[in-house]
Amino acid sequence: MTKPISEKFSQELEKLVGKTNVLINSADLSGYLQEERGLLESFCTLVVRPSNTAQLSKIVILCNDFGISMVPLGGNTGLVGGGIADGGIIISLEKLNVIEKVDPTNHTMIVGAGCILANIQEAAREANCLFPLSLGAEGSCQIGGNLSTNAGGVNVLQYGNARDLVLGLEAVLPDGRIFEDLNQLRKNNTGYDLKQLFIGSEGTLGIITKAVLKLSPLPISYATTIVGMSSLDKVLPLFEMTRENNSSNLSAFELIPRIALDLGIKHIPGLVDPFGSHHPHYVLIELSSSNPKDNSREAIEETLEAALSKEIITDAVIADNDSQMKQLWRIREEIPAAQSKEGGSIKHDISVPISETVKFIKTATKMVENLIPGSRICAFGHIGDGNIHFNITQPVGYDKQAFLNSWTEVNRVVHDLVTDMGGSISAEHGIGILKREELKLYLPEIHIDLMRQIKTSLDPKNLMNPDKIFVLDKKK
Ligand SMILES: Cc1cc2nc3c(=O)[nH]c(=O)nc-3n(C[C@H](O)[C@H](O)[C@H](O)COP(=O)(O)OP(=O)(O)OC[C@H]3O[C@@H](n4cnc5c(N)ncnc54)[C@H](O)[C@@H]3O)c2cc1C
């Protein structure tokens, strides 16, 4: 339980970081307090912005001395309330935004936790390398936030999750000590891989301050296509065919239902239907290769011809240039924004084995439609890695709040099914506060117990992002 912030604490904080980096006015605080979708708001009267690891370490020690809880905050694009504070202070990492080193020979870069993901991608590109993590919020999310949520995104098929893209890490522990492991080696088997504790633990075990990221060769040939399909049953045969024909060059395979395109056309300026006729389902596919011998365009054309001749797809549009490629990607990326204009949305970020994805969508759709007739199901996303954003838009004309009130009931239906199919109730967004109660229902007790033990041994005072993922007190 955090103690209230005293005048003395604020003064000590100002001595450490300077007055301008201790924000207390409501106008200065406003950008830090509300969660991305506006579902939750922090109760917090002070945000501090350290400029380096040593300063942050002293802040954490001060918080320990005064019994003040801390919530680390990156770009504030998280979707589960992991950056929400209930008292205590918010520590914004925005000033730790230096790209320290890019090493194209070692294929690594060392970056501060507050670097914006898009800036990291750009710095890698300038060195003729690729940092492959890519997601809709890349213009504002920070690498520290990406790592602490083990972000996924659209390139997981080829390069893995954030966890797979890190060689080394520096973090400030809940007691203020600095854990430094800026390992730049591909091989280093020297005991427990401790950096992984901080990846995916949503800031509950410490604050990431720097990372050594793994780079890849920059692709020199790309092909982006969107295909129209008559039936959901054809999606997995198309996936298998594309993967077989293109092996490791398949970098994205994203499902887009017709309703998503309709909502995009209706609500997003400039978004157009790339086809002359309607299709019930679409898949956006991207191939990319850094091998000069590969011709991604020819490769995708061959796959599409084969898929057309077997009647797996009905039509396809291939981007001819960068601007068309961006247009096709907008159809996928603007889905959440378009959905938000249609009233209430009940959202799920689930994964099941790839082979079960279509069965999951069909079964869950029936179950939810039975529960709330007229529900508009928009199941989209990273079907190539088994991750479906199973979002439900309220029926037309329905009361928004009445619809949102059924969130728990809908969760039960969807998450029970996911669990029966051997899936996960949180594929890439994490648990934070919003999925904490759900986790309790679906994760075996021993998993939560082990997490509690790790948390208690690193943060015995429970001051570092408390009550995220699970509540320490077993009775709650
Ligand atoms: C339009 C849109 C599209 C998205 N698409 C995807 C997607 O495809 N895949 C995906 O995985 N996510 C996606 N997200 C979710 C979100 O962008 C990611 O979770 C992202 O990784 C969060 O980064 P952030 O810097 O905004 O973190 P924040 O929201 O600031 O924080 C998220 C969590 O990380 C902790 N944290 C932040 N910085 C640190 C640090 N330095 N050290 C320790 N803990 C820290 C916070 O306490 C909090 O628990 C999307 C979000 C939006 C709005």
Coordinates of C-alpha atoms and ligand atoms in Angstrom, one line a residue:
M1 CA 0.0 0.0 0.0
T2 CA 1.5 3.3 -1.1
K3 CA 1.9 6.2 1.4
P4 CA 0.7 9.7 0.5
I5 CA 3.1 12.1 -1.3
S6 CA 4.5 14.5 1.2
E7 CA 6.0 18.0 0.7
K8 CA 9.3 16.6 1.8
F9 CA 9.2 13.8 -0.8
S10 CA 8.4 16.3 -3.6
Q11 CA 11.3 18.5 -2.5
E12 CA 13.8 15.6 -2.4
L13 CA 12.6 14.5 -5.9
E14 CA 13.1 18.1 -7.3
K15 CA 16.6 18.0 -5.9
L16 CA 17.3 14.9 -7.9
V17 CA 15.8 15.8 -11.3
G18 CA 15.2 19.5 -11.2
K19 CA 11.8 21.3 -10.8
T20 CA 10.9 21.1 -14.5
N21 CA 11.0 17.3 -14.4
V22 CA 8.6 17.0 -11.5
L23 CA 5.1 17.5 -13.0
I24 CA 2.3 18.4 -10.6
N25 CA 0.0 20.8 -12.4
S26 CA -3.1 19.2 -13.8
A27 CA -2.5 20.6 -17.3
D28 CA 1.0 19.0 -17.3
L29 CA -0.3 15.7 -15.9
S30 CA -3.2 15.2 -18.2
G31 CA -1.3 13.4 -21.0
Y32 CA 0.0 10.8 -18.6
L33 CA -3.2 9.8 -16.7
Q34 CA -5.6 8.4 -19.2
E35 CA -5.2 5.0 -20.7
E36 CA -5.3 4.7 -24.5
R37 CA -9.0 3.7 -24.9
G38 CA -10.2 5.9 -22.1
L39 CA -11.4 2.9 -20.1
L40 CA -9.3 3.7 -17.0
E41 CA -7.7 6.8 -15.4
S42 CA -4.8 7.1 -13.0
F43 CA -5.3 8.5 -9.6
C44 CA -1.9 10.3 -9.4
T45 CA -0.7 13.8 -8.6
L46 CA 2.9 13.6 -9.6
V47 CA 4.9 12.5 -12.7
V48 CA 8.6 12.5 -12.7
R49 CA 10.9 12.4 -15.8
P50 CA 14.4 11.1 -15.1
S51 CA 17.1 11.8 -17.7
N52 CA 19.4 8.8 -17.1
T53 CA 19.7 5.5 -15.3
A54 CA 21.6 6.9 -12.3
Q55 CA 18.9 9.5 -11.7
L56 CA 16.2 6.9 -12.0
S57 CA 18.0 4.6 -9.5
K58 CA 18.0 7.5 -6.9
I59 CA 14.3 8.1 -7.5
V60 CA 13.5 4.5 -6.8
I61 CA 15.6 4.5 -3.6
L62 CA 13.8 7.7 -2.5
C63 CA 10.4 6.0 -3.2
N64 CA 11.5 3.1 -1.1
D65 CA 12.5 5.4 1.8
F66 CA 9.1 7.2 1.7
G67 CA 7.0 4.1 0.9
I68 CA 5.7 5.5 -2.4
S69 CA 4.6 3.2 -5.2
M70 CA 5.9 3.7 -8.8
V71 CA 4.3 3.1 -12.2
P72 CA 6.7 3.1 -15.1
L73 CA 5.2 4.7 -18.2
G74 CA 6.4 4.6 -21.8
G75 CA 4.3 5.8 -24.8
N76 CA 1.0 5.1 -22.9
T77 CA -0.4 3.1 -25.8
G78 CA -0.9 -0.1 -23.8
L79 CA -4.4 -1.6 -24.0
V80 CA -4.8 -3.3 -20.6
G81 CA -4.2 -0.5 -18.1
G82 CA -0.7 -1.6 -17.1
G83 CA 0.4 2.1 -16.9
I84 CA -2.5 3.1 -14.6
A85 CA -1.5 4.4 -11.1
D86 CA -3.6 4.2 -8.0
G87 CA -1.8 6.7 -5.8
G88 CA 2.0 7.0 -5.8
I89 CA 3.9 8.4 -8.7
I90 CA 4.3 7.8 -12.4
I91 CA 7.8 7.6 -13.8
S92 CA 7.9 8.6 -17.4
L93 CA 10.8 7.2 -19.4
E94 CA 10.5 9.7 -22.2
K95 CA 13.8 11.3 -21.6
L96 CA 15.8 8.1 -21.8
N97 CA 15.5 8.5 -25.6
V98 CA 19.1 8.2 -26.9
I99 CA 20.1 5.7 -29.5
E100 CA 23.6 5.0 -28.2
K101 CA 25.1 2.7 -30.8
V102 CA 24.2 1.0 -34.0
D103 CA 26.6 -1.8 -35.0
P104 CA 25.8 -3.1 -38.5
T105 CA 28.5 -5.8 -38.4
N106 CA 27.4 -7.2 -35.1
H107 CA 23.8 -6.6 -36.1
T108 CA 22.9 -4.9 -32.8
M109 CA 21.9 -1.5 -31.5
I110 CA 21.9 -0.1 -28.0
V111 CA 19.0 2.1 -27.2
G112 CA 17.5 4.0 -24.2
A113 CA 14.1 2.6 -23.0
G114 CA 12.3 5.9 -24.0
C115 CA 13.2 5.7 -27.7
I116 CA 10.1 5.7 -29.9
L117 CA 9.8 2.5 -31.8
A118 CA 9.6 4.2 -35.2
N119 CA 12.8 6.2 -34.5
I120 CA 14.6 2.9 -33.7
Q121 CA 13.3 1.4 -37.0
E122 CA 14.6 4.4 -38.8
A123 CA 18.0 4.4 -37.2
A124 CA 18.4 0.7 -38.1
R125 CA 17.4 1.5 -41.7
E126 CA 20.0 4.2 -42.0
A127 CA 22.6 1.6 -41.1
N128 CA 21.1 -0.7 -43.8
C129 CA 19.6 -3.0 -41.2
L130 CA 16.1 -3.9 -40.0
F131 CA 14.6 -3.8 -36.6
P132 CA 11.6 -5.8 -37.4
L133 CA 9.2 -5.1 -34.5
S134 CA 6.3 -3.3 -36.1
L135 CA 2.8 -2.4 -34.8
G136 CA 0.1 0.1 -35.2
A137 CA 1.2 2.3 -32.3
E138 CA 4.9 2.5 -33.5
G139 CA 4.8 6.3 -33.9
S140 CA 4.3 6.8 -30.2
C141 CA 5.1 3.6 -28.2
Q142 CA 8.5 3.3 -26.6
I143 CA 10.9 0.3 -26.7
G144 CA 10.8 0.0 -22.9
G145 CA 7.0 -0.4 -23.1
N146 CA 7.3 -2.8 -26.1
L147 CA 9.7 -5.0 -24.1
S148 CA 7.9 -4.9 -20.8
T149 CA 4.7 -6.0 -22.7
N150 CA 6.6 -8.5 -24.9
A151 CA 4.8 -6.8 -27.9
G152 CA 3.9 -8.8 -31.0
G153 CA 2.8 -7.0 -34.0
V154 CA 2.7 -7.8 -37.7
N155 CA 6.1 -9.4 -38.3
V156 CA 6.1 -12.1 -35.6
L157 CA 5.8 -14.8 -38.3
Q158 CA 9.3 -14.0 -39.6
Y159 CA 11.1 -12.5 -36.6
G160 CA 9.3 -13.5 -33.4
N161 CA 7.9 -11.3 -30.5
A162 CA 9.8 -8.5 -28.8
R163 CA 11.3 -11.2 -26.5
D164 CA 13.1 -12.7 -29.5
L165 CA 14.7 -9.4 -30.5
V166 CA 16.7 -8.6 -27.4
L167 CA 20.3 -9.7 -26.5
G168 CA 20.8 -7.5 -23.5
L169 CA 19.1 -5.3 -21.0
E170 CA 19.7 -2.7 -18.3
A171 CA 17.0 -2.2 -15.6
V172 CA 16.5 -0.5 -12.3
L173 CA 15.3 -3.0 -9.7
P174 CA 12.5 -2.2 -7.2
D175 CA 15.1 -1.4 -4.5
G176 CA 17.0 1.0 -6.8
R177 CA 19.9 -1.3 -7.7
I178 CA 21.0 -1.3 -11.3
F179 CA 20.9 -4.6 -13.1
E180 CA 23.3 -4.2 -16.0
D181 CA 23.5 -6.9 -18.7
L182 CA 24.1 -5.1 -21.9
N183 CA 25.1 -8.3 -23.5
Q184 CA 25.9 -8.0 -27.3
L185 CA 26.7 -11.7 -27.8
R186 CA 24.7 -14.3 -29.7
K187 CA 25.9 -17.0 -27.5
N188 CA 26.2 -16.6 -23.7
N189 CA 25.1 -19.4 -21.5
T190 CA 26.1 -18.1 -18.1
G191 CA 23.3 -19.2 -15.8
Y192 CA 19.7 -18.0 -15.7
D193 CA 18.7 -15.6 -18.5
L194 CA 17.7 -12.9 -16.1
K195 CA 16.9 -10.2 -18.7
Q196 CA 13.8 -12.3 -19.6
L197 CA 12.4 -11.6 -16.2
F198 CA 11.9 -7.9 -17.2
I199 CA 10.5 -8.7 -20.6
G200 CA 6.7 -9.3 -20.5
S201 CA 6.4 -8.6 -16.8
E202 CA 4.8 -5.2 -17.4
G203 CA 7.0 -3.1 -15.2
T204 CA 6.2 -5.2 -12.1
L205 CA 9.8 -6.4 -11.5
G206 CA 11.8 -3.3 -12.4
I207 CA 12.1 -0.5 -14.9
I208 CA 13.9 -1.2 -18.1
T209 CA 16.4 1.6 -18.9
K210 CA 18.4 0.3 -21.9
A211 CA 18.3 -2.6 -24.3
V212 CA 20.6 -4.3 -26.8
L213 CA 18.4 -5.1 -29.8
K214 CA 19.0 -7.7 -32.4
L215 CA 19.0 -6.4 -36.0
S216 CA 18.4 -8.3 -39.2
P217 CA 19.4 -7.8 -42.8
L218 CA 17.3 -5.1 -44.5
P219 CA 14.8 -6.6 -46.9
I220 CA 15.5 -5.5 -50.5
S221 CA 12.4 -7.0 -52.1
Y222 CA 8.9 -6.7 -50.8
A223 CA 5.5 -7.8 -52.1
T224 CA 2.2 -6.8 -50.4
T225 CA -1.1 -8.1 -51.6
I226 CA -4.7 -8.3 -50.4
V227 CA -6.8 -11.2 -51.5
G228 CA -10.6 -11.6 -51.5
M229 CA -12.0 -15.0 -50.4
S230 CA -15.5 -16.5 -50.5
S231 CA -15.2 -18.5 -47.4
L232 CA -13.3 -18.5 -44.1
D233 CA -12.6 -22.2 -44.6
K234 CA -10.1 -21.2 -47.4
V235 CA -7.9 -19.1 -45.1
L236 CA -5.8 -21.9 -43.7
P237 CA -5.3 -23.7 -47.0
L238 CA -4.1 -20.3 -48.4
F239 CA -1.8 -19.9 -45.4
E240 CA -0.2 -23.3 -45.8
M241 CA 0.2 -22.7 -49.6
T242 CA 1.8 -19.3 -49.0
R243 CA 4.1 -20.6 -46.3
E244 CA 5.2 -23.7 -48.4
N245 CA 5.9 -21.6 -51.5
N246 CA 7.7 -18.9 -49.7
S247 CA 9.1 -20.4 -46.6
S248 CA 10.9 -17.9 -44.3
N249 CA 10.0 -14.9 -46.6
L250 CA 6.4 -14.8 -45.4
S251 CA 6.4 -11.8 -43.0
A252 CA 2.7 -11.0 -42.6
F253 CA -0.6 -12.9 -43.0
E254 CA -3.4 -10.8 -41.6
L255 CA -7.1 -11.6 -41.6
I256 CA -9.6 -8.8 -42.5
P257 CA -13.3 -9.5 -42.4
R258 CA -15.7 -7.6 -44.7
I259 CA -17.2 -5.7 -41.8
A260 CA -13.8 -4.2 -41.1
L261 CA -13.4 -2.9 -44.6
D262 CA -17.0 -1.5 -44.6
L263 CA -16.3 0.3 -41.3
G264 CA -13.0 1.6 -42.6
I265 CA -14.6 3.0 -45.8
K266 CA -17.4 4.6 -43.7
H267 CA -15.3 6.2 -41.1
I268 CA -11.6 6.6 -42.2
P269 CA -11.0 9.5 -44.7
G270 CA -9.3 8.3 -47.8
L271 CA -9.7 4.6 -47.2
V272 CA -11.1 2.8 -50.3
D273 CA -12.1 -0.7 -51.3
P274 CA -9.2 -2.0 -53.5
F275 CA -11.6 -4.3 -55.3
G276 CA -14.5 -3.7 -57.7
S277 CA -16.7 -6.2 -55.9
H278 CA -17.5 -7.4 -52.4
H279 CA -15.8 -10.4 -50.8
P280 CA -16.8 -11.8 -47.3
H281 CA -13.2 -12.2 -46.2
Y282 CA -9.8 -10.8 -47.0
V283 CA -6.2 -11.6 -46.2
L284 CA -3.3 -9.1 -46.4
I285 CA -0.1 -11.0 -47.2
E286 CA 3.4 -9.6 -47.2
L287 CA 6.6 -11.3 -48.4
S288 CA 10.0 -9.7 -47.8
S289 CA 13.5 -10.9 -48.5
S290 CA 17.0 -9.6 -48.1
N291 CA 18.3 -12.1 -50.6
P292 CA 19.2 -10.4 -54.0
K293 CA 18.2 -13.6 -55.8
D294 CA 14.6 -13.5 -54.5
N295 CA 11.9 -11.6 -56.4
S296 CA 9.1 -11.2 -53.9
R297 CA 6.7 -9.9 -56.6
E298 CA 7.2 -12.9 -58.8
A299 CA 6.9 -15.2 -55.8
I300 CA 3.6 -13.8 -54.7
E301 CA 2.2 -13.8 -58.2
E302 CA 3.0 -17.5 -58.5
T303 CA 1.3 -18.3 -55.2
L304 CA -1.7 -16.2 -56.1
E305 CA -2.1 -17.9 -59.5
A306 CA -2.0 -21.3 -57.8
A307 CA -4.5 -20.1 -55.2
L308 CA -6.8 -18.7 -58.0
S309 CA -6.7 -21.9 -60.0
K310 CA -7.6 -24.0 -57.0
E311 CA -10.4 -21.5 -56.2
I312 CA -8.9 -20.8 -52.8
I313 CA -9.1 -17.1 -53.5
T314 CA -11.5 -15.1 -55.7
D315 CA -9.4 -12.0 -56.5
A316 CA -6.2 -10.3 -55.5
V317 CA -4.6 -6.8 -55.7
I318 CA -0.8 -6.5 -55.5
A319 CA 0.7 -3.1 -54.5
D320 CA 2.7 -1.6 -57.3
N321 CA 4.5 0.9 -55.2
D322 CA 5.1 2.2 -51.7
S323 CA 2.1 4.4 -51.7
Q324 CA -0.2 1.5 -52.7
M325 CA 1.5 -0.7 -50.1
K326 CA 0.7 1.9 -47.4
Q327 CA -3.0 2.1 -48.6
L328 CA -3.4 -1.7 -48.3
W329 CA -1.8 -1.7 -44.8
R330 CA -4.2 1.2 -43.7
I331 CA -7.1 -1.2 -44.3
R332 CA -5.7 -3.4 -41.6
E333 CA -4.3 -0.8 -39.2
E334 CA -7.3 1.4 -39.1
I335 CA -9.7 -1.3 -38.0
P336 CA -9.7 -0.4 -34.3
A337 CA -10.2 3.3 -35.1
A338 CA -13.1 2.6 -37.5
Q339 CA -14.7 0.2 -35.0
S340 CA -14.5 2.9 -32.2
K341 CA -16.9 5.1 -34.3
E342 CA -19.7 2.5 -34.2
G343 CA -20.4 2.6 -30.4
G344 CA -19.3 0.1 -27.8
S345 CA -16.7 -2.6 -28.6
I346 CA -16.0 -5.7 -26.5
K347 CA -12.4 -6.8 -27.4
H348 CA -10.4 -9.9 -27.0
D349 CA -6.8 -10.5 -27.9
I350 CA -6.6 -14.3 -28.0
S351 CA -4.4 -17.0 -29.5
V352 CA -5.1 -20.6 -30.4
P353 CA -3.0 -23.1 -32.4
I354 CA -3.0 -21.9 -36.0
S355 CA -4.9 -25.0 -37.1
E356 CA -7.8 -24.1 -34.7
T357 CA -8.1 -20.4 -35.7
V358 CA -11.0 -20.8 -38.2
K359 CA -12.9 -23.2 -36.0
F360 CA -12.5 -20.7 -33.1
I361 CA -13.8 -17.8 -35.1
K362 CA -16.8 -19.7 -36.3
T363 CA -17.7 -21.2 -33.0
A364 CA -17.2 -18.1 -31.0
T365 CA -19.2 -16.0 -33.5
K366 CA -22.2 -18.4 -33.1
M367 CA -21.9 -18.3 -29.3
V368 CA -21.7 -14.5 -29.1
E369 CA -24.5 -14.0 -31.6
N370 CA -26.7 -16.3 -29.5
L371 CA -25.8 -14.3 -26.4
I372 CA -26.4 -10.9 -27.9
P373 CA -28.4 -11.1 -31.1
G374 CA -27.3 -8.5 -33.7
S375 CA -23.7 -8.3 -32.4
R376 CA -21.3 -7.4 -35.1
I377 CA -18.3 -9.7 -35.0
C378 CA -15.1 -8.3 -36.3
A379 CA -12.5 -11.1 -36.0
F380 CA -9.2 -9.9 -37.5
G381 CA -5.5 -9.8 -37.2
H382 CA -2.4 -12.0 -37.0
I383 CA -4.0 -15.3 -38.0
G384 CA -0.7 -16.5 -39.3
D385 CA 0.6 -16.8 -35.8
G386 CA -2.8 -17.9 -34.3
N387 CA -3.5 -14.4 -32.8
I388 CA -7.1 -13.2 -33.4
H389 CA -8.4 -9.9 -32.2
F390 CA -12.0 -11.1 -31.6
N391 CA -13.8 -7.8 -31.3
I392 CA -17.5 -7.4 -31.0
T393 CA -19.2 -4.2 -32.1
Q394 CA -22.5 -3.4 -30.5
P395 CA -25.7 -4.2 -32.4
V396 CA -27.0 -1.2 -34.4
G397 CA -29.3 1.0 -32.3
Y398 CA -28.3 -0.8 -29.0
D399 CA -27.6 1.1 -25.9
K400 CA -23.8 1.4 -25.6
Q401 CA -23.6 1.0 -21.8
A402 CA -26.0 -1.9 -21.8
F403 CA -23.8 -3.6 -24.4
L404 CA -20.6 -2.9 -22.5
N405 CA -22.2 -4.2 -19.3
S406 CA -22.2 -7.7 -20.8
W407 CA -18.4 -7.7 -21.2
T408 CA -17.8 -10.2 -18.4
E409 CA -20.5 -12.6 -19.8
V410 CA -19.1 -12.4 -23.3
N411 CA -15.6 -12.9 -21.9
R412 CA -16.7 -16.1 -20.2
V413 CA -18.0 -17.6 -23.5
V414 CA -15.0 -16.5 -25.5
H415 CA -12.3 -17.3 -23.0
D416 CA -13.8 -20.7 -22.0
L417 CA -13.7 -21.6 -25.7
V418 CA -10.1 -20.3 -26.1
T419 CA -9.0 -22.4 -23.1
D420 CA -10.8 -25.5 -24.4
M421 CA -8.8 -25.1 -27.6
G422 CA -5.5 -24.9 -25.8
G423 CA -5.2 -21.1 -26.4
S424 CA -4.3 -18.0 -24.4
I425 CA -6.6 -15.2 -23.2
S426 CA -3.9 -12.6 -23.9
A427 CA -1.8 -13.2 -27.0
E428 CA 0.2 -9.9 -27.2
H429 CA -1.3 -7.0 -25.1
G430 CA -0.6 -8.4 -21.7
I431 CA -2.7 -8.5 -18.5
G432 CA -2.3 -5.1 -16.7
I433 CA -5.5 -4.5 -14.7
L434 CA -8.1 -5.2 -17.3
K435 CA -7.4 -8.9 -17.7
R436 CA -6.2 -9.6 -14.1
E437 CA -9.5 -11.2 -13.0
E438 CA -9.7 -13.3 -16.2
L439 CA -6.1 -14.5 -15.6
K440 CA -7.1 -15.8 -12.2
L441 CA -9.8 -17.9 -13.8
Y442 CA -7.6 -19.4 -16.6
L443 CA -4.0 -19.6 -15.4
P444 CA -3.2 -22.6 -13.2
E445 CA -2.8 -21.5 -9.5
I446 CA 0.8 -22.7 -9.5
H447 CA 1.7 -20.2 -12.3
I448 CA 0.3 -17.3 -10.3
D449 CA 2.0 -18.6 -7.1
L450 CA 5.4 -18.7 -8.8
M451 CA 4.9 -15.2 -10.2
R452 CA 4.0 -14.0 -6.6
Q453 CA 7.2 -15.6 -5.3
I454 CA 9.3 -13.9 -7.9
K455 CA 7.6 -10.6 -7.3
T456 CA 8.0 -10.8 -3.5
S457 CA 11.7 -11.7 -3.7
L458 CA 12.4 -8.7 -6.0
D459 CA 9.9 -6.3 -4.6
P460 CA 9.1 -7.2 -1.0
K461 CA 7.5 -3.8 -0.3
N462 CA 5.3 -4.2 -3.4
L463 CA 6.0 -0.7 -4.6
M464 CA 6.9 -1.4 -8.3
N465 CA 3.8 -1.2 -10.5
P466 CA 1.7 -2.9 -7.8
D467 CA -1.5 -4.9 -8.6
K468 CA -0.7 -5.4 -12.2
I469 CA -1.1 -8.9 -13.7
F470 CA -2.0 -10.3 -10.2
V471 CA -2.7 -8.9 -6.8
L472 CA 0.0 -10.0 -4.3
D473 CA -2.4 -10.7 -1.5
K474 CA -3.7 -14.2 -2.2
K475 CA -7.1 -13.6 -0.7
K476 CA -7.9 -10.8 -3.2
Ligands
LIG1 C1 -3.3 1.4 -32.5 C2 -2.6 0.4 -31.6 C3 -2.1 -0.8 -32.2 C4 -1.5 -1.7 -31.4 N1 -1.0 -2.8 -32.0 C5 -0.3 -3.7 -31.2 C6 0.2 -4.9 -31.8 O1 0.1 -5.2 -33.0 N2 0.9 -5.8 -31.0 C7 1.1 -5.5 -29.6 O2 1.7 -6.3 -29.0 N3 0.6 -4.4 -29.1 C8 -0.1 -3.5 -29.8 N4 -0.6 -2.4 -29.2 C9 -0.5 -2.2 -27.8 C10 0.7 -1.3 -27.4 O3 1.1 -0.5 -28.4 C11 1.9 -2.2 -26.9 O4 1.5 -2.8 -25.8 C12 3.2 -1.4 -26.7 O5 4.2 -2.3 -26.6 C13 3.1 -0.5 -25.4 O6 4.2 0.4 -25.4 P1 4.2 1.8 -24.6 O7 5.5 2.4 -24.7 O8 3.1 2.6 -25.1 O9 3.9 1.2 -23.2 P2 2.9 1.9 -22.0 O10 1.5 1.8 -22.5 O11 3.5 3.2 -21.6 O12 3.1 0.8 -20.9 C14 2.7 -0.5 -21.1 C15 3.2 -1.4 -19.9 O13 4.7 -1.4 -19.8 C16 5.2 -0.8 -18.6 N5 6.4 0.0 -19.0 C17 6.4 1.0 -19.9 N6 7.7 1.4 -20.0 C18 8.5 0.6 -19.2 C19 9.8 0.5 -18.9 N7 10.8 1.3 -19.5 N8 10.2 -0.4 -18.0 C20 9.3 -1.3 -17.4 N9 8.0 -1.2 -17.6 C21 7.6 -0.3 -18.5 C22 4.0 0.0 -18.1 O14 4.1 0.1 -16.7 C23 2.8 -0.8 -18.5 O15 2.6 -1.9 -17.6 C24 -1.3 -1.5 -30.0 C25 -1.8 -0.3 -29.4 C26 -2.5 0.6 -30.2 C27 -3.0 1.9 -29.6

